[in-house]
Amino acid sequence: MRPHRRLPRVRAALAILPVVALVAAACGSGGEGADESAAGGGPTFVLKVTDEGNSGPLAVAKRDGTFDEALAPLGAKVEWVNAPPSFSANLKLFNAGELDVSGGAYSPVVGALSKDVGVRIIAVADPVDQDQAGIIASPDSGIREVKDLVGKRIAVNPAGKGEYITLKALEQAGIPADRVERVPLQISDAASAFSTGQVDAWASFNDPYAEAKSRGAVEIATEATVGSTDNTIVAFRTEVLEERPDVAAKYLETLQHLIERQRVDPADFENVFEKAGPRALSGDRLQRAIDLGRRASVPHYPTAEDAADLQGVADLFHKNGVITRALTAADVFYPLEQKLAAAGNPPPAPTTGR
């Protein structure tokens, strides 16, 4: 990872974010997602939010009713939805209007736009632990460093973080991308292929990455060591942004406040619903999650620096044929802040900058 320009940003994996698994969605008032409000019988804008499970800002928001309280004055409410934890695995949900806002990273949004999925990024957060994403290899594969990937098979989530990390690592090592076979698999399928030896290596992130390492997988590279600029993001379905920018802005503002609370009291954001059982963390894993929560990065409206980082991701994908048309930061970022200001409803000042 390149040297950080402000705080020592060894830009982390989307523990991405533990950060933060930010995810929500919306359907327009009066449209197919409209509902009748309990109070006045008028249309209610339904914001469909992925159920984050047992930890993180969204889990706390579900427990406390935080989003419903914040959105009620706008005639909106949330609906919690089960969805895969990977942005690139949710493109069908976005296309179907079943998911309208999600956390993720630059790479899968670039990939989505190349497939004409109507999503745009409204906010960016610096990752907090890039050691939680990278390339791992099976112990008997003979792979011990990036150059050993030549002639091997590596599982990647296509046009997403896994493929980006792989291409970035190969570029850094001076290895042509076509000398390594990239096998396109989403996380659940990749985990199975890796554990059964169908692939030699796996570019992964978050819990699956940590779990594979704990079972003996060999770490070959991390986001930090390859110089990743694949930052954490909040992205909305474009149709929602056009129809209800006020709801999108309120969602982001509420999320910012939740993450600020997490930084102060990170323990409250772990084991939110269950203190024991398969979803609960304990021991070293719990302490690590609490530490990451204490360092969680609050999402902000995109800056010129963020645009440069995103452009690097888009250019790498285009250069290697992952996407067939060149994309710019202006294609990917949605100017929500400017739209609100033009409408005479600027967002709160603290939401901009790093």
Short mmCIF file of C-alpha atoms in Angstrom, two decimals:
data_model
loop_
_atom_site.label_atom_id
_atom_site.label_comp_id
_atom_site.label_asym_id
_atom_site.label_seq_id
_atom_site.Cartn_x
_atom_site.Cartn_y
_atom_site.Cartn_z
CA MET A 1 0.00 0.00 0.00
CA ARG A 2 1.27 3.40 -0.78
CA PRO A 3 2.26 5.67 2.07
CA HIS A 4 -0.69 7.31 3.73
CA ARG A 5 -1.26 10.93 3.24
CA ARG A 6 -2.80 11.77 6.53
CA LEU A 7 -3.20 9.37 9.42
CA PRO A 8 -1.17 6.21 8.93
CA ARG A 9 -3.82 4.79 6.64
CA VAL A 10 -2.73 1.27 6.06
CA ARG A 11 -6.05 1.20 4.29
CA ALA A 12 -7.79 -1.78 5.60
CA ALA A 13 -9.98 -4.47 4.38
CA LEU A 14 -13.48 -3.93 4.57
CA ALA A 15 -13.74 -5.62 7.66
CA ILE A 16 -14.56 -3.62 5.17
CA LEU A 17 -15.24 -2.01 7.45
CA PRO A 18 -15.98 -4.37 9.95
CA VAL A 19 -16.79 -1.40 9.03
CA VAL A 20 -18.69 -1.88 8.52
CA ALA A 21 -20.90 -3.86 6.50
CA LEU A 22 -23.19 -0.95 5.65
CA VAL A 23 -26.22 -1.98 3.64
CA ALA A 24 -29.69 -0.61 2.85
CA ALA A 25 -32.22 -0.11 0.12
CA ALA A 26 -35.18 1.92 -0.89
CA CYS A 27 -38.41 1.86 -2.86
CA GLY A 28 -40.15 5.04 -3.89
CA SER A 29 -43.29 6.42 -2.36
CA GLY A 30 -46.23 5.74 -4.60
CA GLY A 31 -44.25 3.01 -6.43
CA GLU A 32 -44.10 -0.74 -5.92
CA GLY A 33 -42.20 -0.25 -2.66
CA ALA A 34 -44.69 2.19 -1.24
CA ASP A 35 -46.52 1.26 1.94
CA GLU A 36 -49.26 2.89 3.94
CA SER A 37 -48.08 4.75 7.02
CA ALA A 38 -49.72 3.75 10.26
CA ALA A 39 -50.44 7.35 11.20
CA GLY A 40 -52.01 9.10 8.25
CA GLY A 41 -52.50 6.36 5.69
CA GLY A 42 -50.21 8.22 3.29
CA PRO A 43 -47.45 6.66 1.25
CA THR A 44 -44.27 5.72 3.11
CA PHE A 45 -40.91 5.44 1.41
CA VAL A 46 -39.50 2.01 2.31
CA LEU A 47 -35.74 1.82 2.72
CA LYS A 48 -34.72 -1.84 2.50
CA VAL A 49 -31.69 -2.47 4.66
CA THR A 50 -29.68 -5.68 4.80
CA ASP A 51 -29.79 -7.42 8.12
CA GLU A 52 -26.20 -7.13 9.34
CA GLY A 53 -26.59 -9.94 11.83
CA ASN A 54 -25.11 -9.80 15.29
CA SER A 55 -22.59 -6.96 15.07
CA GLY A 56 -21.90 -3.55 13.59
CA PRO A 57 -23.73 -0.24 13.13
CA LEU A 58 -26.67 -1.71 11.25
CA ALA A 59 -27.25 -4.38 13.89
CA VAL A 60 -27.39 -1.68 16.57
CA ALA A 61 -29.69 0.40 14.37
CA LYS A 62 -32.04 -2.56 14.00
CA ARG A 63 -32.01 -3.20 17.74
CA ASP A 64 -32.66 0.44 18.65
CA GLY A 65 -34.94 1.48 15.77
CA THR A 66 -32.44 4.21 14.89
CA PHE A 67 -33.19 4.51 11.19
CA ASP A 68 -36.96 4.44 11.61
CA GLU A 69 -36.73 7.27 14.12
CA ALA A 70 -34.47 9.33 11.86
CA LEU A 71 -36.49 8.73 8.68
CA ALA A 72 -40.00 9.13 10.12
CA PRO A 73 -40.10 12.94 9.60
CA LEU A 74 -39.42 12.28 5.90
CA GLY A 75 -42.28 9.80 5.60
CA ALA A 76 -39.85 6.91 5.30
CA LYS A 77 -39.06 3.72 7.17
CA VAL A 78 -36.71 0.75 6.88
CA GLU A 79 -37.31 -2.89 6.06
CA TRP A 80 -34.59 -5.40 7.01
CA VAL A 81 -33.58 -7.83 4.28
CA ASN A 82 -31.37 -10.93 4.29
CA ALA A 83 -28.67 -10.55 1.64
CA PRO A 84 -25.18 -11.91 0.94
CA PRO A 85 -22.36 -9.97 2.63
CA SER A 86 -20.63 -9.24 -0.69
CA PHE A 87 -21.64 -6.26 -2.86
CA SER A 88 -20.84 -8.10 -6.09
CA ALA A 89 -23.10 -10.98 -5.02
CA ASN A 90 -26.03 -8.57 -4.70
CA LEU A 91 -26.20 -7.14 -8.23
CA LYS A 92 -29.35 -9.11 -9.04
CA LEU A 93 -31.02 -7.64 -5.95
CA PHE A 94 -30.09 -4.13 -7.07
CA ASN A 95 -31.42 -4.77 -10.57
CA ALA A 96 -34.68 -6.10 -9.15
CA GLY A 97 -35.09 -3.12 -6.82
CA GLU A 98 -34.90 -5.43 -3.81
CA LEU A 99 -31.77 -3.74 -2.48
CA ASP A 100 -31.05 -0.07 -2.97
CA VAL A 101 -28.08 0.84 -0.84
CA SER A 102 -25.09 -1.15 0.28
CA GLY A 103 -21.68 -0.92 1.78
CA GLY A 104 -18.75 -2.34 -0.10
CA ALA A 105 -15.69 -1.07 -1.91
CA TYR A 106 -14.83 0.79 -5.10
CA SER A 107 -14.10 -2.35 -7.11
CA PRO A 108 -17.54 -4.04 -7.13
CA VAL A 109 -19.29 -0.74 -7.87
CA VAL A 110 -17.00 -0.20 -10.86
CA GLY A 111 -17.81 -3.74 -11.90
CA ALA A 112 -21.54 -3.16 -11.45
CA LEU A 113 -21.55 0.01 -13.54
CA SER A 114 -19.71 -1.81 -16.32
CA LYS A 115 -22.68 -4.20 -16.38
CA ASP A 116 -25.14 -1.26 -16.44
CA VAL A 117 -26.38 -1.88 -12.90
CA GLY A 118 -27.76 1.47 -11.74
CA VAL A 119 -25.74 2.12 -8.58
CA ARG A 120 -23.59 5.08 -7.55
CA ILE A 121 -21.32 5.85 -4.60
CA ILE A 122 -22.34 8.66 -2.24
CA ALA A 123 -19.74 8.34 0.53
CA VAL A 124 -16.29 6.92 1.23
CA ALA A 125 -14.60 5.67 4.41
CA ASP A 126 -10.94 4.85 4.83
CA PRO A 127 -10.61 1.12 5.63
CA VAL A 128 -9.43 0.30 9.14
CA ASP A 129 -7.56 -2.96 8.68
CA GLN A 130 -6.17 -3.99 5.32
CA ASP A 131 -4.68 -7.05 6.94
CA GLN A 132 -8.15 -8.59 6.79
CA ALA A 133 -8.16 -9.00 3.01
CA GLY A 134 -5.62 -10.56 0.72
CA ILE A 135 -4.45 -13.71 -1.03
CA ILE A 136 -4.19 -17.04 0.76
CA ALA A 137 -2.96 -20.39 -0.55
CA SER A 138 -3.46 -23.97 0.52
CA PRO A 139 -0.48 -25.33 2.49
CA ASP A 140 0.20 -28.09 -0.06
CA SER A 141 -0.01 -25.82 -3.13
CA GLY A 142 3.66 -24.84 -3.02
CA ILE A 143 2.64 -21.19 -3.15
CA ARG A 144 4.57 -19.03 -0.71
CA GLU A 145 4.75 -15.68 -2.51
CA VAL A 146 3.00 -13.91 -5.36
CA LYS A 147 5.37 -15.16 -8.08
CA ASP A 148 4.40 -18.73 -7.16
CA LEU A 149 0.87 -18.05 -8.44
CA VAL A 150 2.09 -18.43 -12.04
CA GLY A 151 0.31 -21.40 -13.61
CA LYS A 152 -1.99 -21.79 -10.60
CA ARG A 153 -5.73 -21.32 -10.10
CA ILE A 154 -6.95 -18.57 -7.78
CA ALA A 155 -10.58 -17.98 -6.79
CA VAL A 156 -11.73 -14.36 -7.07
CA ASN A 157 -15.11 -12.68 -6.75
CA PRO A 158 -15.34 -11.36 -10.33
CA ALA A 159 -15.07 -7.61 -10.89
CA GLY A 160 -14.87 -7.20 -7.12
CA LYS A 161 -12.35 -6.91 -4.31
CA GLY A 162 -10.86 -10.36 -4.78
CA GLU A 163 -10.12 -9.79 -8.46
CA TYR A 164 -8.76 -6.32 -7.71
CA ILE A 165 -6.38 -7.59 -5.01
CA THR A 166 -5.15 -10.32 -7.36
CA LEU A 167 -4.49 -7.95 -10.27
CA LYS A 168 -2.83 -5.45 -7.95
CA ALA A 169 -0.53 -8.12 -6.52
CA LEU A 170 0.43 -9.42 -9.96
CA GLU A 171 1.09 -5.92 -11.24
CA GLN A 172 3.29 -5.15 -8.26
CA ALA A 173 5.26 -8.38 -8.85
CA GLY A 174 5.62 -7.68 -12.58
CA ILE A 175 3.65 -10.80 -13.55
CA PRO A 176 1.31 -10.65 -16.60
CA ALA A 177 -2.24 -11.30 -15.45
CA ASP A 178 -2.79 -14.00 -18.07
CA ARG A 179 -0.12 -16.20 -16.46
CA VAL A 180 -2.45 -16.89 -13.52
CA GLU A 181 -5.90 -18.47 -13.93
CA ARG A 182 -8.51 -16.37 -12.16
CA VAL A 183 -11.53 -18.52 -11.32
CA PRO A 184 -14.67 -16.35 -10.87
CA LEU A 185 -16.49 -17.48 -7.71
CA GLN A 186 -18.53 -15.68 -5.08
CA ILE A 187 -17.53 -16.10 -1.45
CA SER A 188 -19.54 -19.20 -0.50
CA ASP A 189 -18.56 -21.10 -3.66
CA ALA A 190 -14.95 -19.93 -3.37
CA ALA A 191 -14.73 -21.16 0.22
CA SER A 192 -15.87 -24.60 -0.87
CA ALA A 193 -13.55 -24.70 -3.87
CA PHE A 194 -10.59 -23.66 -1.72
CA SER A 195 -11.26 -26.15 1.06
CA THR A 196 -11.64 -29.04 -1.41
CA GLY A 197 -8.55 -28.20 -3.44
CA GLN A 198 -10.35 -27.18 -6.63
CA VAL A 199 -8.33 -23.96 -6.58
CA ASP A 200 -4.79 -23.40 -5.31
CA ALA A 201 -5.34 -19.94 -3.86
CA TRP A 202 -8.11 -17.54 -2.93
CA ALA A 203 -8.35 -13.74 -2.87
CA SER A 204 -10.71 -13.15 0.02
CA PHE A 205 -11.68 -10.74 2.77
CA ASN A 206 -13.40 -10.31 6.13
CA ASP A 207 -14.50 -13.31 8.18
CA PRO A 208 -13.95 -15.96 5.45
CA TYR A 209 -10.35 -14.74 5.09
CA ALA A 210 -9.69 -14.87 8.83
CA GLU A 211 -11.35 -18.28 9.16
CA ALA A 212 -9.34 -19.77 6.30
CA LYS A 213 -6.10 -18.51 7.87
CA SER A 214 -7.10 -19.97 11.23
CA ARG A 215 -7.46 -23.37 9.52
CA GLY A 216 -3.91 -23.23 8.16
CA ALA A 217 -4.12 -21.29 4.88
CA VAL A 218 -0.86 -19.55 3.97
CA GLU A 219 -1.05 -15.76 3.63
CA ILE A 220 0.65 -14.66 0.41
CA ALA A 221 -0.23 -10.94 0.31
CA THR A 222 -2.61 -8.49 1.93
CA GLU A 223 -4.33 -5.34 0.75
CA ALA A 224 -1.74 -3.42 2.73
CA THR A 225 1.26 -5.06 1.04
CA VAL A 226 -0.08 -4.67 -2.51
CA GLY A 227 -0.90 -0.96 -2.11
CA SER A 228 -4.67 -1.24 -2.42
CA THR A 229 -6.76 1.91 -2.87
CA ASP A 230 -10.03 -0.06 -2.88
CA ASN A 231 -11.66 2.02 -0.17
CA THR A 232 -14.86 1.32 1.73
CA ILE A 233 -18.00 2.98 0.37
CA VAL A 234 -21.73 3.55 0.71
CA ALA A 235 -23.56 3.11 -2.61
CA PHE A 236 -27.22 3.64 -3.49
CA ARG A 237 -29.33 2.51 -6.38
CA THR A 238 -29.34 5.51 -8.72
CA GLU A 239 -33.12 5.55 -9.04
CA VAL A 240 -33.44 6.07 -5.30
CA LEU A 241 -30.92 8.91 -5.34
CA GLU A 242 -32.87 10.68 -8.06
CA GLU A 243 -36.24 10.13 -6.42
CA ARG A 244 -35.41 10.72 -2.75
CA PRO A 245 -32.01 12.35 -2.21
CA ASP A 246 -33.27 13.57 1.17
CA VAL A 247 -33.74 10.00 2.37
CA ALA A 248 -30.28 9.02 1.13
CA ALA A 249 -28.72 11.98 2.93
CA LYS A 250 -30.56 11.22 6.17
CA TYR A 251 -29.51 7.57 5.95
CA LEU A 252 -25.88 8.62 5.58
CA GLU A 253 -26.09 11.17 8.40
CA THR A 254 -27.61 8.55 10.70
CA LEU A 255 -24.96 6.01 9.74
CA GLN A 256 -22.24 8.55 10.50
CA HIS A 257 -23.66 9.10 13.97
CA LEU A 258 -23.85 5.35 14.56
CA ILE A 259 -20.19 4.88 13.65
CA GLU A 260 -19.20 7.81 15.86
CA ARG A 261 -20.97 5.99 18.71
CA GLN A 262 -19.18 2.78 17.78
CA ARG A 263 -15.81 4.49 18.09
CA VAL A 264 -16.69 5.61 21.63
CA ASP A 265 -18.30 2.36 22.83
CA PRO A 266 -17.24 -0.42 20.43
CA ALA A 267 -18.21 -3.24 22.78
CA ASP A 268 -21.88 -2.26 22.44
CA PHE A 269 -21.63 -2.98 18.70
CA GLU A 270 -20.58 -6.61 19.13
CA ASN A 271 -22.85 -9.54 20.04
CA VAL A 272 -25.77 -7.16 19.66
CA PHE A 273 -28.53 -9.78 19.78
CA GLU A 274 -26.78 -12.95 20.90
CA LYS A 275 -24.04 -13.17 23.54
CA ALA A 276 -23.48 -16.89 22.94
CA GLY A 277 -23.91 -19.30 20.06
CA PRO A 278 -22.58 -19.57 16.50
CA ARG A 279 -23.07 -15.88 15.70
CA ALA A 280 -21.45 -14.59 18.87
CA LEU A 281 -17.79 -13.64 19.09
CA SER A 282 -15.58 -14.46 22.05
CA GLY A 283 -11.96 -14.40 23.10
CA ASP A 284 -9.39 -12.98 20.70
CA ARG A 285 -11.91 -12.58 17.89
CA LEU A 286 -14.16 -10.46 20.07
CA GLN A 287 -11.28 -8.30 21.26
CA ARG A 288 -10.09 -7.80 17.69
CA ALA A 289 -13.59 -6.78 16.57
CA ILE A 290 -13.86 -4.30 19.44
CA ASP A 291 -10.48 -2.82 18.52
CA LEU A 292 -11.54 -2.44 14.90
CA GLY A 293 -14.77 -0.79 16.00
CA ARG A 294 -12.82 1.70 18.10
CA ARG A 295 -10.89 2.65 14.96
CA ALA A 296 -13.86 2.58 12.58
CA SER A 297 -13.75 5.26 9.90
CA VAL A 298 -16.76 7.57 9.52
CA PRO A 299 -17.91 7.79 5.88
CA HIS A 300 -17.62 11.20 4.21
CA TYR A 301 -18.64 12.76 0.92
CA PRO A 302 -16.00 11.97 -1.74
CA THR A 303 -12.97 14.23 -2.10
CA ALA A 304 -10.49 14.74 -4.97
CA GLU A 305 -8.17 12.32 -3.18
CA ASP A 306 -10.90 9.70 -3.12
CA ALA A 307 -11.53 10.27 -6.83
CA ALA A 308 -7.87 9.60 -7.59
CA ASP A 309 -7.98 6.36 -5.58
CA LEU A 310 -11.12 5.20 -7.38
CA GLN A 311 -9.63 6.04 -10.76
CA GLY A 312 -6.72 3.74 -10.02
CA VAL A 313 -9.13 0.86 -9.39
CA ALA A 314 -11.15 1.55 -12.55
CA ASP A 315 -8.03 1.88 -14.71
CA LEU A 316 -6.60 -1.42 -13.43
CA PHE A 317 -9.85 -3.21 -14.27
CA HIS A 318 -10.02 -1.66 -17.73
CA LYS A 319 -6.37 -2.39 -18.49
CA ASN A 320 -6.89 -6.07 -17.70
CA GLY A 321 -10.21 -6.49 -19.51
CA VAL A 322 -12.30 -6.91 -16.35
CA ILE A 323 -14.49 -4.06 -17.61
CA THR A 324 -14.88 -3.32 -21.31
CA ARG A 325 -15.31 0.44 -21.14
CA ALA A 326 -13.29 3.03 -19.29
CA LEU A 327 -14.97 4.66 -16.29
CA THR A 328 -14.10 7.87 -14.48
CA ALA A 329 -14.75 8.92 -10.91
CA ALA A 330 -17.54 11.16 -12.21
CA ASP A 331 -19.28 8.07 -13.59
CA VAL A 332 -19.12 6.32 -10.23
CA PHE A 333 -19.61 9.06 -7.61
CA TYR A 334 -23.08 10.59 -7.27
CA PRO A 335 -22.96 14.32 -6.38
CA LEU A 336 -25.47 14.05 -3.55
CA GLU A 337 -23.95 16.90 -1.57
CA GLN A 338 -24.22 19.26 -4.54
CA LYS A 339 -27.76 18.10 -5.38
CA LEU A 340 -28.92 18.85 -1.84
CA ALA A 341 -27.22 22.26 -1.83
CA ALA A 342 -28.79 23.16 -5.18
CA ALA A 343 -32.19 22.25 -3.75
CA GLY A 344 -31.58 24.56 -0.77
CA ASN A 345 -31.11 21.67 1.64
CA PRO A 346 -27.36 21.32 2.24
CA PRO A 347 -26.18 18.43 4.44
CA PRO A 348 -24.56 19.09 7.82
CA ALA A 349 -21.01 20.45 7.49
CA PRO A 350 -19.26 17.61 9.41
CA THR A 351 -20.21 15.06 6.72
CA THR A 352 -17.50 16.30 4.33
CA GLY A 353 -13.76 15.77 4.42
CA ARG A 354 -11.71 13.08 6.11
#
